[in-house]
Coordinates of C-alpha atoms in Angstrom, one line a residue:
Chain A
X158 CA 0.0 0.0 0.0
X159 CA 0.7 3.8 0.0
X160 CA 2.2 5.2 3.0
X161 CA 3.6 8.6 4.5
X162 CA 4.9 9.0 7.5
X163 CA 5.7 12.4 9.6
X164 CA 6.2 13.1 13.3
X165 CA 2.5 13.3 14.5
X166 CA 3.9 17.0 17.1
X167 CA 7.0 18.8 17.8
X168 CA 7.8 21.8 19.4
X169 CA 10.0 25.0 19.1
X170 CA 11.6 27.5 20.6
X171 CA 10.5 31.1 18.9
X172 CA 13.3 32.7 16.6
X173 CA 14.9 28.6 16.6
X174 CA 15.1 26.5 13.2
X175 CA 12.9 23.4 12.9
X176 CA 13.2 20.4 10.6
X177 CA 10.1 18.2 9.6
X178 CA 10.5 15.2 8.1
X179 CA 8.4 13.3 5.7
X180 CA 9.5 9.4 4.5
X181 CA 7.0 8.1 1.9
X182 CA 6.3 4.6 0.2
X183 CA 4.0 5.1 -2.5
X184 CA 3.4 3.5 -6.5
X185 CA 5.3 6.4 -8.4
X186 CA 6.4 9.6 -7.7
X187 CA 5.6 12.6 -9.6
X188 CA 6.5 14.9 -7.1
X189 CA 6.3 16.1 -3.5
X190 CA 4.1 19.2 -1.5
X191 CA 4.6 20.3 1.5
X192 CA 1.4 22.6 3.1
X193 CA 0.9 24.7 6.0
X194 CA -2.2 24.2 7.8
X195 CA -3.7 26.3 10.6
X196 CA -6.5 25.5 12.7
X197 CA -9.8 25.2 11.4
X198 CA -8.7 26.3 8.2
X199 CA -7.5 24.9 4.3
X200 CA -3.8 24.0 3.2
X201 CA -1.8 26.4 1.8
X202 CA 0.9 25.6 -0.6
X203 CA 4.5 26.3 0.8
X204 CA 6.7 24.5 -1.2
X205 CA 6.9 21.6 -4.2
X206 CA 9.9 19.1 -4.8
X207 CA 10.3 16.8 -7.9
X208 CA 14.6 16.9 -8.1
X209 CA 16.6 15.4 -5.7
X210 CA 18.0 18.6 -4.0
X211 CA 16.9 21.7 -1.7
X212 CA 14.4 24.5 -2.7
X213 CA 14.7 27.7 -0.7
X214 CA 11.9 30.1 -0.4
X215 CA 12.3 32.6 2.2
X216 CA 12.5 31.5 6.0
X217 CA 11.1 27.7 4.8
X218 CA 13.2 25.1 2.6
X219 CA 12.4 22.0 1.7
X220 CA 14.5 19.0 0.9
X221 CA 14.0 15.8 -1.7
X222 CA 16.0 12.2 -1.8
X223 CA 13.7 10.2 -3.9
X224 CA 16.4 7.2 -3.5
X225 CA 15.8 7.0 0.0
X226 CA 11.7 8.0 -0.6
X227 CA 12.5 11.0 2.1
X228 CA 11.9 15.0 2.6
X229 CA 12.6 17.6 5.1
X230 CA 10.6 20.5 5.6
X231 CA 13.2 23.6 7.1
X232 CA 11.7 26.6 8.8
X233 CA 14.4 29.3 10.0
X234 CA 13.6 32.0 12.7
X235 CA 10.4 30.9 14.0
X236 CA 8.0 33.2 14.7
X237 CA 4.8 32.3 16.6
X238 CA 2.0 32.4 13.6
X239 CA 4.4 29.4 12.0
X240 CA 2.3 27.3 14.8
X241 CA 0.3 25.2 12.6
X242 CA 0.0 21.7 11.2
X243 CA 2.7 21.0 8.0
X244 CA 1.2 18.3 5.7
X245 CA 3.4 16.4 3.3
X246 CA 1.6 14.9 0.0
X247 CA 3.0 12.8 -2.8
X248 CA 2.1 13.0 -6.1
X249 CA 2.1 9.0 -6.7
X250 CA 1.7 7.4 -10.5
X251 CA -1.8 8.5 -11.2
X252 CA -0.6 12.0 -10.4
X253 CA -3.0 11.8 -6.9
X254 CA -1.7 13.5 -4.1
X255 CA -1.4 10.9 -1.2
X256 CA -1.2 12.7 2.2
X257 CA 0.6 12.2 5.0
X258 CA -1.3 13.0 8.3
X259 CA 0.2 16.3 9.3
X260 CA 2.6 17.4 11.7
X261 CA 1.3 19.6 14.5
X262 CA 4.0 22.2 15.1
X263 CA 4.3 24.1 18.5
X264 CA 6.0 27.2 18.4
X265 CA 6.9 28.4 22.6
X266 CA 8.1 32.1 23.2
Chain B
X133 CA -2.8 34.4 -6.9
X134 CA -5.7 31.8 -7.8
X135 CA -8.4 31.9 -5.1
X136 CA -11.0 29.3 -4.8
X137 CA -13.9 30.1 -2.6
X138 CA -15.9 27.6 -0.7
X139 CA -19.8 28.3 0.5
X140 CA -21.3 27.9 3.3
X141 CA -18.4 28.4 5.8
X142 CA -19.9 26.7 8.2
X143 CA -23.3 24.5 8.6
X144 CA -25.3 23.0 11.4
X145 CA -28.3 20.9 10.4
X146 CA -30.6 18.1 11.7
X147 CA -30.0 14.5 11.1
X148 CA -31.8 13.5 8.2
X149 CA -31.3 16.8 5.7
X150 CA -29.3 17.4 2.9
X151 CA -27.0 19.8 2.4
X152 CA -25.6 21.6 -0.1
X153 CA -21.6 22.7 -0.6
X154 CA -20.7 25.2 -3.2
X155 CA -16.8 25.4 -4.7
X156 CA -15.6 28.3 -7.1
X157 CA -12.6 29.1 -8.8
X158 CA -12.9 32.9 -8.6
X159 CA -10.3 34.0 -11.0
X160 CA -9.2 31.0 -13.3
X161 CA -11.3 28.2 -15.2
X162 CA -11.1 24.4 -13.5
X163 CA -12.2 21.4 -15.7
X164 CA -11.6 19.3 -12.7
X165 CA -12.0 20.1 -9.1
X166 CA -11.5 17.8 -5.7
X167 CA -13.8 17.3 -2.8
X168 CA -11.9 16.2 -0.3
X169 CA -12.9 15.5 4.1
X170 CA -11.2 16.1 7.3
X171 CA -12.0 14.6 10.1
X172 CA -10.2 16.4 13.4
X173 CA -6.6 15.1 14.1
X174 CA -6.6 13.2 10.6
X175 CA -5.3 13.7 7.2
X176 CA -6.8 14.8 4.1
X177 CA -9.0 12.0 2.4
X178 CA -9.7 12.7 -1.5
X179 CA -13.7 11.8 -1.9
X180 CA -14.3 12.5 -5.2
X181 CA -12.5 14.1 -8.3
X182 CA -15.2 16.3 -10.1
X183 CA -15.2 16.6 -13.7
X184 CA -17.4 19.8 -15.6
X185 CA -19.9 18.4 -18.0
X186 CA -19.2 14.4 -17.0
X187 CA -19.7 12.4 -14.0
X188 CA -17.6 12.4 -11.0
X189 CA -14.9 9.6 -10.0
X190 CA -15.6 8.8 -6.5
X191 CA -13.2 7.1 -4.5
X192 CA -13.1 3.7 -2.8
X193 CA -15.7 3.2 0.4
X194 CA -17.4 6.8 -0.7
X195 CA -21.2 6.7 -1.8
X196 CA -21.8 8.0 -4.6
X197 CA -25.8 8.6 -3.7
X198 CA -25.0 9.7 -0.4
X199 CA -22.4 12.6 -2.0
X200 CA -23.8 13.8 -4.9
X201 CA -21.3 16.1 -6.9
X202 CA -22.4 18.5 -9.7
X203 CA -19.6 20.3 -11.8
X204 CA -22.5 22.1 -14.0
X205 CA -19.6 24.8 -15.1
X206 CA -15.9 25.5 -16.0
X207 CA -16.0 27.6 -12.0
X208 CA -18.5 26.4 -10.1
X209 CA -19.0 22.4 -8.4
X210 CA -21.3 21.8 -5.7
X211 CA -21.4 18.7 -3.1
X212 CA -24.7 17.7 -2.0
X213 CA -24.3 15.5 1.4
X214 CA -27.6 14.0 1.4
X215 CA -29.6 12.2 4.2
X216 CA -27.2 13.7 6.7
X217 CA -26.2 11.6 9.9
X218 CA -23.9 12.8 13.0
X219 CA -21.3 10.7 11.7
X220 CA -20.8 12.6 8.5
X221 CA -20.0 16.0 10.9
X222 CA -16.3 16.4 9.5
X223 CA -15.1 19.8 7.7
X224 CA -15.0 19.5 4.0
X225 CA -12.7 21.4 1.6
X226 CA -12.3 21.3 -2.3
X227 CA -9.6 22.3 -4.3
X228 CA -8.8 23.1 -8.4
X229 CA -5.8 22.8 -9.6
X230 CA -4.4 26.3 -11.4
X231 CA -3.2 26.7 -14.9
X232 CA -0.1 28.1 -13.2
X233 CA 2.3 26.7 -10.4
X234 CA 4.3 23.5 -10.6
X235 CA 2.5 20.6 -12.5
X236 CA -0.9 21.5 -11.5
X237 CA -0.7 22.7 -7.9
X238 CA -3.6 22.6 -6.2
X239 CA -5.5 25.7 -4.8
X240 CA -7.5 24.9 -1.7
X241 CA -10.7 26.4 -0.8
X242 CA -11.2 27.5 2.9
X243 CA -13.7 24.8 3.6
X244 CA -16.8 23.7 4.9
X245 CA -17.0 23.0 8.7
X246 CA -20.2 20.6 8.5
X247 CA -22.4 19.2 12.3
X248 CA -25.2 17.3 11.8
X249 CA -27.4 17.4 15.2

């Protein structure tokens, strides 16, 4: 079957880096999203990976080895609104997004 | 940026009712659109895929008479939870992907927060 796994809650120190992982195990790969999700309210789209490598965008970068079916989600200088839950979703074969279920992030002064 | 727009916000009704969930694509045209539910703590689970002027593809376990989807035009699709029950209280969201973006990124609406009493 299709799996993705993330840490189900971490926490962080305001102004600290973070790194969220992702591993996946899905039937293809046509590429990888990571999105932010606040409480009570729809993913938005932060980053996408299809190349092995890391994309930088601002304070968030996000990292791809589709040998080892693994990401990394980066977010530099936390600031308190970054609380939210970070989703990763896989773009498998049929080019559906299989998602993982969310990583709660904490974000302490 | 591409903005999708989702209607009602929010929606409390009796067991036994149907209700009805609207989806635009406010600036852009989407041939296909996603319905997809949320139940708290848990990931996103894809329902349906709806296609404008065909029928939608529903996935595995979801009833099609119990969801019905209409995608009547290139903006608008509508999800119609019929004969609602307490157990289908979850919060609902659609999405379109955008002409623009990296290989059809997907544009989420705000959702739907649905309670049946």
């Amino acid at each position: 079957g299709q799996n993705i796994d993330q840490p189900t809650e971490m926490t962080a120190t305001e102004g600290a880096i973070v790194q969220i992982n992702c591993t996946y195990q899905t039937s293809g790969f046509n590429g990888l999203f990571w999105y932010q999700q606040h409480a009570g309210e729809a993913p938005t789209f932060l980053s996408y990976n299809v190349l092995d490598g890391l994309e930088e965008k601002g304070r968030f970068s996000s990292f791809l080895s589709r040998s080892k079916g693994y990401s990394y989600l980066l977010l530099k200088e936390l600031q308190m609104k970054d609380s939210a839950s970070y989703l990763c979703a896989v773009k498998d074969s049929n080019y559906q997004l299989i998602w993982g279920a969310g990583t709660k992030l904490i974000i302490k002064p | 940026g591409a903005v999708v727009s989702q209607h009602p916000s929010w929606v409390i009704c009796k067991s036994g009712t149907s209700v009805k969930i609207e989806c635009r694509s406010l600036d852009f045209q989407a041939t296909t659109m996603f319905w997809y539910r949320q139940f708290p703590k848990q990931s996103l689970m894809l329902m349906a895929t709806s296609n404008e002027g065909s029928k939608a593809t529903y996935e595995q376990g979801v009833e099609k008479d119990k969801f019905l989807i209409n995608h009547a035009s290139l903006t608008l699709s509508t999800l119609t939870v019929t004969s609602a029950h307490p157990e289908d209280s979850s919060f609902y969201i659609c999405s379109a992907p955008t002409p623009s973006g990296p290989d059809n990124e997907q544009f989420f609406g705000p959702g739907t927060r649905l309670t049946v009493l």
